[in-house]
Amino acid sequence: MCEYCGCGIPDGPPQHNHEHENVAVSPVYKDLLAANDHIAQHNREHLRRMGSFFVHLTSSPGSGKTTLLEKTVESLKGKLSMGVIEGDVATENDAERMRAMGIPTQSIVTDGACHLDAKQVHHALGHIAEDGKFDLLFVENVGNLVCPADFDLGEDQRVVLVSVTEGDDKPEKYPPIFRHADVLVISKTDLLPYVDFDIEKVKKHARVISPRIRFFELSAKTGDGIAEWATWLTSLVPGK
Amino acid sequence: MHELSIAQGMMANLRPWLDDQPEDLRVLKIVVKAGPFRAVVPDALIFAWEVVRNEHPKTAGSVVEVDASFIEVKCRACGESWNAERAVFKCPKCGSDNLEFGGGNELFIEKIETNEKNM
């Protein structure tokens, strides 16, 4: 039996073919993260069947992922059911902040690892599913603009945050993370008067790397832009 | 250091095939094709493989070589196209930033050299 089954999520796994595991197919030309992508697809299918929309937040440390989640919960609580998976290298600090918001939260402490993978998220999904069904499920990755780029977690949308204090050359410096991004959130816009940050330059470069990318400009501190962000999230949930 | 995860992915891909090979087969070299959008540091992957290769007797002692692939860049303004080692944001011919990227997302074993045969 596949170790990824029996995860506690109803309906069992989707078209899960175990027979291929022991077949000596050629390893040549097969993506090196195929095992991760297989579990990610499994996560995606599970959540789709549960009617949950899965949003992955990733960025440098300190660009405001957790604060954005807090504001998102404030804005949507009572309208949508939400759950959070919090990735952190060494603490449960962020998970505690989400629990304080009254949101079912599962923590993944990586003990030094620089990114989450689909297997860790699958394990967390198995636990958080015990808290019920969610319209929106968020996963906050470990703060890092390099390593998370390669790892599909099974998300429906991948959101990259760049805060205005980080500098406007992030898409140029870290192309892989933007290549796989669906959304770019430009955060901490209340600090724009104090820093040299060219929003149009960031958007232009991000669009070259990921032509499908969508933008939000917001400040979790003042609340500017949160309404647009929350409206967009709501539109993603089936039937809302 | 996500290259350790990638090295483990290499072993996951190789293991069923390795198990099916003759007992005396030894892998000498594995050539990995890696695109610029996969954020793989060659030296880090080579080092990670030195740890992971010992998980199977047929790969113990094998080495990894990284064959970097390119991003296919096309300028929508002047039609110029070229292969770039990393993401670029300005056409070297006309200076436009209206560029389109293709490829660059490769990450797979391109070739395996063994004491018996290459594939």
CSV table of C-alpha atoms in Angstrom, one decimal:
chain,number,residue,atom,x,y,z
A,1,MET,CA,0.0,0.0,0.0
A,2,CYS,CA,1.2,3.5,-0.8
A,3,GLU,CA,2.5,5.3,2.2
A,4,TYR,CA,0.7,8.4,1.0
A,5,CYS,CA,-2.7,6.9,1.3
A,6,GLY,CA,-4.7,6.6,4.5
A,7,CYS,CA,-4.2,10.2,5.2
A,8,GLY,CA,-7.5,10.8,6.8
A,9,ILE,CA,-9.0,12.8,4.0
A,10,PRO,CA,-12.4,11.5,2.9
A,11,ASP,CA,-12.9,9.7,-0.4
A,12,GLY,CA,-9.5,8.1,-0.6
A,13,PRO,CA,-6.8,8.9,-3.1
A,14,PRO,CA,-7.5,9.7,-6.7
A,15,GLN,CA,-6.6,7.3,-9.6
A,16,HIS,CA,-3.6,6.2,-7.6
A,17,ASN,CA,-1.7,3.5,-9.6
A,18,HIS,CA,0.7,1.7,-7.3
A,19,GLU,CA,1.8,-0.9,-9.8
A,20,HIS,CA,4.2,1.5,-11.5
A,21,GLU,CA,6.3,1.8,-8.4
A,22,ASN,CA,8.2,-1.4,-9.0
A,23,VAL,CA,8.5,-1.3,-12.8
A,24,ALA,CA,12.0,-0.7,-14.0
A,25,VAL,CA,11.2,2.1,-16.4
A,26,SER,CA,14.1,4.1,-17.8
A,27,PRO,CA,15.1,6.8,-15.4
A,28,VAL,CA,16.3,8.9,-18.3
A,29,TYR,CA,14.3,12.1,-19.2
A,30,LYS,CA,12.1,11.6,-16.1
A,31,ASP,CA,11.9,14.8,-14.1
A,32,LEU,CA,14.0,14.5,-10.9
A,33,LEU,CA,11.2,15.9,-8.8
A,34,ALA,CA,8.7,13.5,-10.3
A,35,ALA,CA,8.1,11.9,-6.9
A,36,ASN,CA,7.3,15.3,-5.3
A,37,ASP,CA,5.1,16.2,-8.3
A,38,HIS,CA,3.2,12.9,-8.0
A,39,ILE,CA,2.3,13.6,-4.4
A,40,ALA,CA,1.5,17.3,-5.2
A,41,GLN,CA,-1.0,16.1,-7.8
A,42,HIS,CA,-2.4,13.8,-5.2
A,43,ASN,CA,-2.8,16.7,-2.8
A,44,ARG,CA,-4.5,18.8,-5.5
A,45,GLU,CA,-7.0,16.1,-6.3
A,46,HIS,CA,-7.8,15.5,-2.7
A,47,LEU,CA,-8.6,19.1,-2.1
A,48,ARG,CA,-10.5,19.5,-5.3
A,49,ARG,CA,-12.8,16.7,-4.2
A,50,MET,CA,-13.2,18.3,-0.9
A,51,GLY,CA,-14.2,21.6,-2.5
A,52,SER,CA,-11.2,23.4,-1.0
A,53,PHE,CA,-9.2,26.0,-2.9
A,54,PHE,CA,-5.5,25.8,-2.0
A,55,VAL,CA,-3.3,28.9,-2.0
A,56,HIS,CA,0.5,28.8,-1.5
A,57,LEU,CA,2.3,31.9,-0.1
A,58,THR,CA,6.0,32.1,-0.6
A,59,SER,CA,8.6,35.0,-0.3
A,60,SER,CA,11.7,36.1,1.4
A,61,PRO,CA,11.7,36.1,5.2
A,62,GLY,CA,9.9,39.1,6.6
A,63,SER,CA,8.0,40.3,3.6
A,64,GLY,CA,4.7,39.9,5.4
A,65,LYS,CA,3.2,36.5,4.6
A,66,THR,CA,1.8,35.8,8.1
A,67,THR,CA,0.6,39.4,8.6
A,68,LEU,CA,-1.2,39.2,5.2
A,69,LEU,CA,-2.8,35.9,6.4
A,70,GLU,CA,-4.0,37.6,9.6
A,71,LYS,CA,-5.6,40.4,7.7
A,72,THR,CA,-7.1,37.9,5.2
A,73,VAL,CA,-8.7,36.0,8.1
A,74,GLU,CA,-10.0,39.2,9.7
A,75,SER,CA,-11.5,40.1,6.3
A,76,LEU,CA,-13.1,36.8,5.4
A,77,LYS,CA,-13.9,35.2,8.8
A,78,GLY,CA,-17.6,34.3,8.9
A,79,LYS,CA,-17.9,34.4,5.1
A,80,LEU,CA,-15.5,31.5,4.3
A,81,SER,CA,-14.1,28.6,6.3
A,82,MET,CA,-10.3,28.7,6.3
A,83,GLY,CA,-7.3,26.6,7.4
A,84,VAL,CA,-3.6,27.3,7.4
A,85,ILE,CA,-0.5,25.1,7.1
A,86,GLU,CA,2.5,27.1,8.5
A,87,GLY,CA,6.0,26.2,7.4
A,88,ASP,CA,8.8,27.4,9.6
A,89,VAL,CA,12.5,26.4,10.1
A,90,ALA,CA,12.7,26.4,13.8
A,91,THR,CA,9.6,27.8,15.6
A,92,GLU,CA,5.8,27.6,15.8
A,93,ASN,CA,5.6,31.4,16.1
A,94,ASP,CA,3.6,32.0,12.9
A,95,ALA,CA,1.4,29.0,13.7
A,96,GLU,CA,0.6,30.5,17.1
A,97,ARG,CA,-0.4,33.8,15.5
A,98,MET,CA,-2.8,32.0,13.2
A,99,ARG,CA,-4.2,29.9,16.1
A,100,ALA,CA,-4.7,33.1,18.0
A,101,MET,CA,-7.0,34.2,15.1
A,102,GLY,CA,-9.1,31.1,15.8
A,103,ILE,CA,-8.1,29.4,12.6
A,104,PRO,CA,-7.4,25.6,12.4
A,105,THR,CA,-3.6,25.6,11.9
A,106,GLN,CA,-1.2,22.8,11.2
A,107,SER,CA,2.5,23.5,11.8
A,108,ILE,CA,5.4,22.1,9.8
A,109,VAL,CA,8.8,22.8,11.5
A,110,THR,CA,11.4,21.8,9.0
A,111,ASP,CA,14.4,21.8,11.5
A,112,GLY,CA,16.7,23.6,9.1
A,113,ALA,CA,15.3,22.6,5.7
A,114,CYS,CA,14.9,25.5,3.3
A,115,HIS,CA,11.6,24.6,1.7
A,116,LEU,CA,8.4,22.6,2.1
A,117,ASP,CA,7.8,19.6,-0.1
A,118,ALA,CA,4.5,18.0,-1.2
A,119,LYS,CA,5.0,15.0,1.2
A,120,GLN,CA,5.2,17.3,4.3
A,121,VAL,CA,2.2,19.1,3.1
A,122,HIS,CA,0.3,15.9,2.5
A,123,HIS,CA,1.0,14.8,6.0
A,124,ALA,CA,-0.2,18.2,7.3
A,125,LEU,CA,-3.3,17.9,5.2
A,126,GLY,CA,-4.1,14.6,6.8
A,127,HIS,CA,-4.1,16.3,10.2
A,128,ILE,CA,-5.9,19.5,9.3
A,129,ALA,CA,-8.7,17.5,7.6
A,130,GLU,CA,-9.7,16.4,11.1
A,131,ASP,CA,-10.8,20.0,11.8
A,132,GLY,CA,-13.4,19.9,9.0
A,133,LYS,CA,-13.7,21.1,5.5
A,134,PHE,CA,-12.3,24.4,4.3
A,135,ASP,CA,-13.3,26.8,1.5
A,136,LEU,CA,-9.8,28.2,1.5
A,137,LEU,CA,-6.7,26.4,2.6
A,138,PHE,CA,-3.4,28.4,2.8
A,139,VAL,CA,0.1,27.0,3.0
A,140,GLU,CA,2.8,29.5,4.1
A,141,ASN,CA,6.3,28.3,2.9
A,142,VAL,CA,9.5,28.8,4.7
A,143,GLY,CA,10.9,32.3,4.0
A,144,ASN,CA,13.2,31.8,1.1
A,145,LEU,CA,13.2,33.1,-2.5
A,146,VAL,CA,15.3,30.3,-4.0
A,147,CYS,CA,14.6,26.8,-2.8
A,148,PRO,CA,10.8,26.7,-2.7
A,149,ALA,CA,10.6,27.5,-6.5
A,150,ASP,CA,11.0,23.9,-7.6
A,151,PHE,CA,8.5,22.3,-5.3
A,152,ASP,CA,4.9,22.0,-6.3
A,153,LEU,CA,2.9,21.5,-3.1
A,154,GLY,CA,-0.4,20.8,-4.9
A,155,GLU,CA,-1.6,24.4,-4.7
A,156,ASP,CA,-4.2,25.9,-7.1
A,157,GLN,CA,-2.5,29.3,-7.0
A,158,ARG,CA,1.1,30.2,-6.1
A,159,VAL,CA,1.5,33.7,-4.6
A,160,VAL,CA,4.8,35.4,-4.3
A,161,LEU,CA,5.2,38.4,-2.0
A,162,VAL,CA,7.7,41.2,-2.4
A,163,SER,CA,7.7,43.9,0.1
A,164,VAL,CA,8.7,47.4,-1.0
A,165,THR,CA,11.7,47.5,1.4
A,166,GLU,CA,13.3,44.5,-0.3
A,167,GLY,CA,14.1,46.4,-3.5
A,168,ASP,CA,12.6,46.4,-6.9
A,169,ASP,CA,15.0,44.1,-8.6
A,170,LYS,CA,13.7,40.8,-7.0
A,171,PRO,CA,12.2,39.4,-10.3
A,172,GLU,CA,15.6,40.0,-12.0
A,173,LYS,CA,17.5,38.4,-9.2
A,174,TYR,CA,15.3,35.4,-8.5
A,175,PRO,CA,13.7,34.4,-11.8
A,176,PRO,CA,12.8,30.7,-10.9
A,177,ILE,CA,10.4,31.7,-8.1
A,178,PHE,CA,8.6,34.1,-10.4
A,179,ARG,CA,8.5,31.7,-13.3
A,180,HIS,CA,6.2,29.4,-11.4
A,181,ALA,CA,4.1,32.2,-9.8
A,182,ASP,CA,0.4,33.0,-10.5
A,183,VAL,CA,0.3,36.1,-8.4
A,184,LEU,CA,2.7,38.8,-7.2
A,185,VAL,CA,1.7,40.6,-4.0
A,186,ILE,CA,3.6,43.9,-3.5
A,187,SER,CA,3.4,44.3,0.2
A,188,LYS,CA,4.1,47.1,2.8
A,189,THR,CA,3.0,49.8,0.3
A,190,ASP,CA,2.5,52.2,3.2
A,191,LEU,CA,6.4,52.4,3.3
A,192,LEU,CA,6.6,53.6,-0.4
A,193,PRO,CA,7.3,57.2,0.5
A,194,TYR,CA,10.4,56.2,2.4
A,195,VAL,CA,12.0,53.8,-0.1
A,196,ASP,CA,13.0,53.9,-3.8
A,197,PHE,CA,10.8,51.1,-5.2
A,198,ASP,CA,9.6,51.3,-8.7
A,199,ILE,CA,6.3,49.2,-8.8
A,200,GLU,CA,6.0,49.4,-12.6
A,201,LYS,CA,9.6,48.0,-13.0
A,202,VAL,CA,8.8,45.1,-10.8
A,203,LYS,CA,5.6,44.4,-12.6
A,204,LYS,CA,7.2,44.6,-16.0
A,205,HIS,CA,10.0,42.2,-15.1
A,206,ALA,CA,7.6,39.8,-13.4
A,207,ARG,CA,5.4,39.8,-16.4
A,208,VAL,CA,8.3,38.9,-18.7
A,209,ILE,CA,9.1,35.9,-16.5
A,210,SER,CA,5.5,34.8,-15.9
A,211,PRO,CA,3.1,36.3,-18.5
A,212,ARG,CA,0.0,35.0,-16.7
A,213,ILE,CA,1.0,36.7,-13.4
A,214,ARG,CA,-1.6,38.8,-11.6
A,215,PHE,CA,-0.7,41.7,-9.2
A,216,PHE,CA,-2.0,43.0,-5.9
A,217,GLU,CA,-0.6,46.1,-4.2
A,218,LEU,CA,-1.4,46.2,-0.5
A,219,SER,CA,-0.5,47.2,3.0
A,220,ALA,CA,-1.5,44.8,5.7
A,221,LYS,CA,-0.7,47.6,8.2
A,222,THR,CA,-3.1,50.2,6.9
A,223,GLY,CA,-5.5,47.8,5.2
A,224,ASP,CA,-5.1,49.4,1.7
A,225,GLY,CA,-5.7,46.8,-1.0
A,226,ILE,CA,-6.9,44.1,1.4
A,227,ALA,CA,-10.5,44.4,0.1
A,228,GLU,CA,-9.4,43.7,-3.5
A,229,TRP,CA,-7.2,40.7,-2.4
A,230,ALA,CA,-10.1,39.3,-0.3
A,231,THR,CA,-12.6,39.7,-3.1
A,232,TRP,CA,-10.3,37.8,-5.5
A,233,LEU,CA,-9.8,35.0,-3.0
A,234,THR,CA,-13.5,34.7,-2.5
A,235,SER,CA,-14.0,34.5,-6.3
A,236,LEU,CA,-11.8,31.4,-6.3
A,237,VAL,CA,-13.9,29.4,-4.0
A,238,PRO,CA,-16.4,27.2,-5.9
A,239,GLY,CA,-20.0,28.4,-5.4
A,240,LYS,CA,-19.0,31.7,-3.5
B,1,MET,CA,20.3,23.4,-0.2
B,2,HIS,CA,17.3,22.0,-2.0
B,3,GLU,CA,19.9,20.1,-4.2
B,4,LEU,CA,19.8,17.4,-1.5
B,5,SER,CA,16.1,16.9,-2.3
B,6,ILE,CA,16.9,16.8,-6.0
B,7,ALA,CA,19.7,14.2,-5.4
B,8,GLN,CA,17.1,12.1,-3.5
B,9,GLY,CA,14.8,12.5,-6.5
B,10,MET,CA,17.6,11.2,-8.7
B,11,MET,CA,17.9,8.1,-6.6
B,12,ALA,CA,14.1,7.7,-6.5
B,13,ASN,CA,14.1,7.7,-10.3
B,14,LEU,CA,17.1,5.5,-10.6
B,15,ARG,CA,16.3,2.8,-8.0
B,16,PRO,CA,13.8,0.7,-9.9
B,17,TRP,CA,16.0,0.6,-12.9
B,18,LEU,CA,19.1,-0.1,-10.8
B,19,ASP,CA,17.4,-3.0,-9.1
B,20,ASP,CA,16.6,-4.5,-12.5
B,21,GLN,CA,20.2,-4.4,-13.7
B,22,PRO,CA,22.8,-7.2,-13.5
B,23,GLU,CA,24.6,-7.5,-10.1
B,24,ASP,CA,27.9,-6.4,-11.5
B,25,LEU,CA,26.7,-3.2,-13.2
B,26,ARG,CA,28.2,-0.1,-11.8
B,27,VAL,CA,27.1,3.4,-12.7
B,28,LEU,CA,30.1,5.6,-13.4
B,29,LYS,CA,28.6,8.9,-14.4
B,30,ILE,CA,25.2,10.5,-14.5
B,31,VAL,CA,24.6,13.6,-16.6
B,32,VAL,CA,21.9,15.8,-15.4
B,33,LYS,CA,20.2,18.4,-17.7
B,34,ALA,CA,19.3,21.5,-15.6
B,35,GLY,CA,17.5,24.6,-16.9
B,36,PRO,CA,18.0,28.1,-15.6
B,37,PHE,CA,14.5,28.2,-14.1
B,38,ARG,CA,15.2,25.2,-11.8
B,39,ALA,CA,17.6,27.1,-9.5
B,40,VAL,CA,20.1,24.2,-9.4
B,41,VAL,CA,23.6,25.0,-8.2
B,42,PRO,CA,25.8,22.4,-10.0
B,43,ASP,CA,28.4,22.2,-7.2
B,44,ALA,CA,25.7,21.7,-4.6
B,45,LEU,CA,24.1,18.9,-6.6
B,46,ILE,CA,27.5,17.2,-7.2
B,47,PHE,CA,28.1,17.4,-3.4
B,48,ALA,CA,24.6,16.2,-2.5
B,49,TRP,CA,25.0,13.2,-4.8
B,50,GLU,CA,28.2,12.2,-3.0
B,51,VAL,CA,26.0,11.6,0.0
B,52,VAL,CA,23.0,10.0,-1.7
B,53,ARG,CA,24.9,7.7,-4.2
B,54,ASN,CA,25.8,5.4,-1.3
B,55,GLU,CA,22.2,4.4,-0.8
B,56,HIS,CA,22.6,1.9,-3.7
B,57,PRO,CA,25.6,-0.3,-4.3
B,58,LYS,CA,25.4,0.2,-8.1
B,59,THR,CA,25.8,4.0,-7.8
B,60,ALA,CA,28.4,4.1,-5.0
B,61,GLY,CA,31.4,5.9,-6.5
B,62,SER,CA,29.4,7.4,-9.4
B,63,VAL,CA,29.7,11.1,-10.2
B,64,VAL,CA,27.2,13.7,-11.4
B,65,GLU,CA,27.9,16.1,-14.2
B,66,VAL,CA,25.5,19.0,-14.8
B,67,ASP,CA,24.7,20.0,-18.4
B,68,ALA,CA,23.1,23.4,-18.2
B,69,SER,CA,20.4,24.1,-20.7
B,70,PHE,CA,19.2,27.5,-21.9
B,71,ILE,CA,16.2,29.8,-21.9
B,72,GLU,CA,15.0,30.4,-25.4
B,73,VAL,CA,14.4,34.1,-25.6
B,74,LYS,CA,12.5,35.9,-28.3
B,75,CYS,CA,12.1,39.6,-28.7
B,76,ARG,CA,8.5,40.5,-29.7
B,77,ALA,CA,9.7,43.9,-30.9
B,78,CYS,CA,12.4,43.0,-33.5
B,79,GLY,CA,12.0,39.3,-33.8
B,80,GLU,CA,15.5,38.5,-32.6
B,81,SER,CA,15.8,35.1,-30.9
B,82,TRP,CA,18.7,33.6,-28.9
B,83,ASN,CA,19.6,31.2,-26.2
B,84,ALA,CA,20.4,32.7,-22.8
B,85,GLU,CA,22.1,31.2,-19.8
B,86,ARG,CA,19.9,33.1,-17.4
B,87,ALA,CA,16.8,35.4,-17.5
B,88,VAL,CA,17.4,38.6,-19.4
B,89,PHE,CA,15.2,41.7,-19.5
B,90,LYS,CA,16.5,43.7,-22.5
B,91,CYS,CA,17.0,42.7,-26.2
B,92,PRO,CA,20.7,43.1,-27.1
B,93,LYS,CA,19.7,44.1,-30.6
B,94,CYS,CA,17.0,46.6,-30.3
B,95,GLY,CA,16.9,47.3,-26.5
B,96,SER,CA,13.2,46.4,-26.1
B,97,ASP,CA,12.0,44.7,-22.9
B,98,ASN,CA,9.1,43.0,-24.7
B,99,LEU,CA,10.6,39.6,-24.4
B,100,GLU,CA,9.2,36.0,-24.4
B,101,PHE,CA,10.9,33.1,-22.6
B,102,GLY,CA,10.6,29.4,-23.6
B,103,GLY,CA,12.1,26.3,-22.0
B,104,GLY,CA,14.6,26.5,-19.2
B,105,ASN,CA,12.6,24.3,-17.0
B,106,GLU,CA,14.5,21.0,-17.7
B,107,LEU,CA,15.6,18.9,-14.8
B,108,PHE,CA,16.3,15.2,-15.7
B,109,ILE,CA,18.9,12.6,-16.2
B,110,GLU,CA,20.2,13.0,-19.7
B,111,LYS,CA,22.7,10.1,-19.8
B,112,ILE,CA,23.9,7.3,-17.6
B,113,GLU,CA,27.4,5.9,-18.2
B,114,THR,CA,28.1,2.5,-16.7
B,115,ASN,CA,30.8,-0.2,-16.8
B,116,GLU,CA,28.7,-2.1,-19.3
B,117,LYS,CA,26.8,0.3,-21.5
B,118,ASN,CA,25.7,3.8,-21.8
B,119,MET,CA,22.1,4.9,-22.1
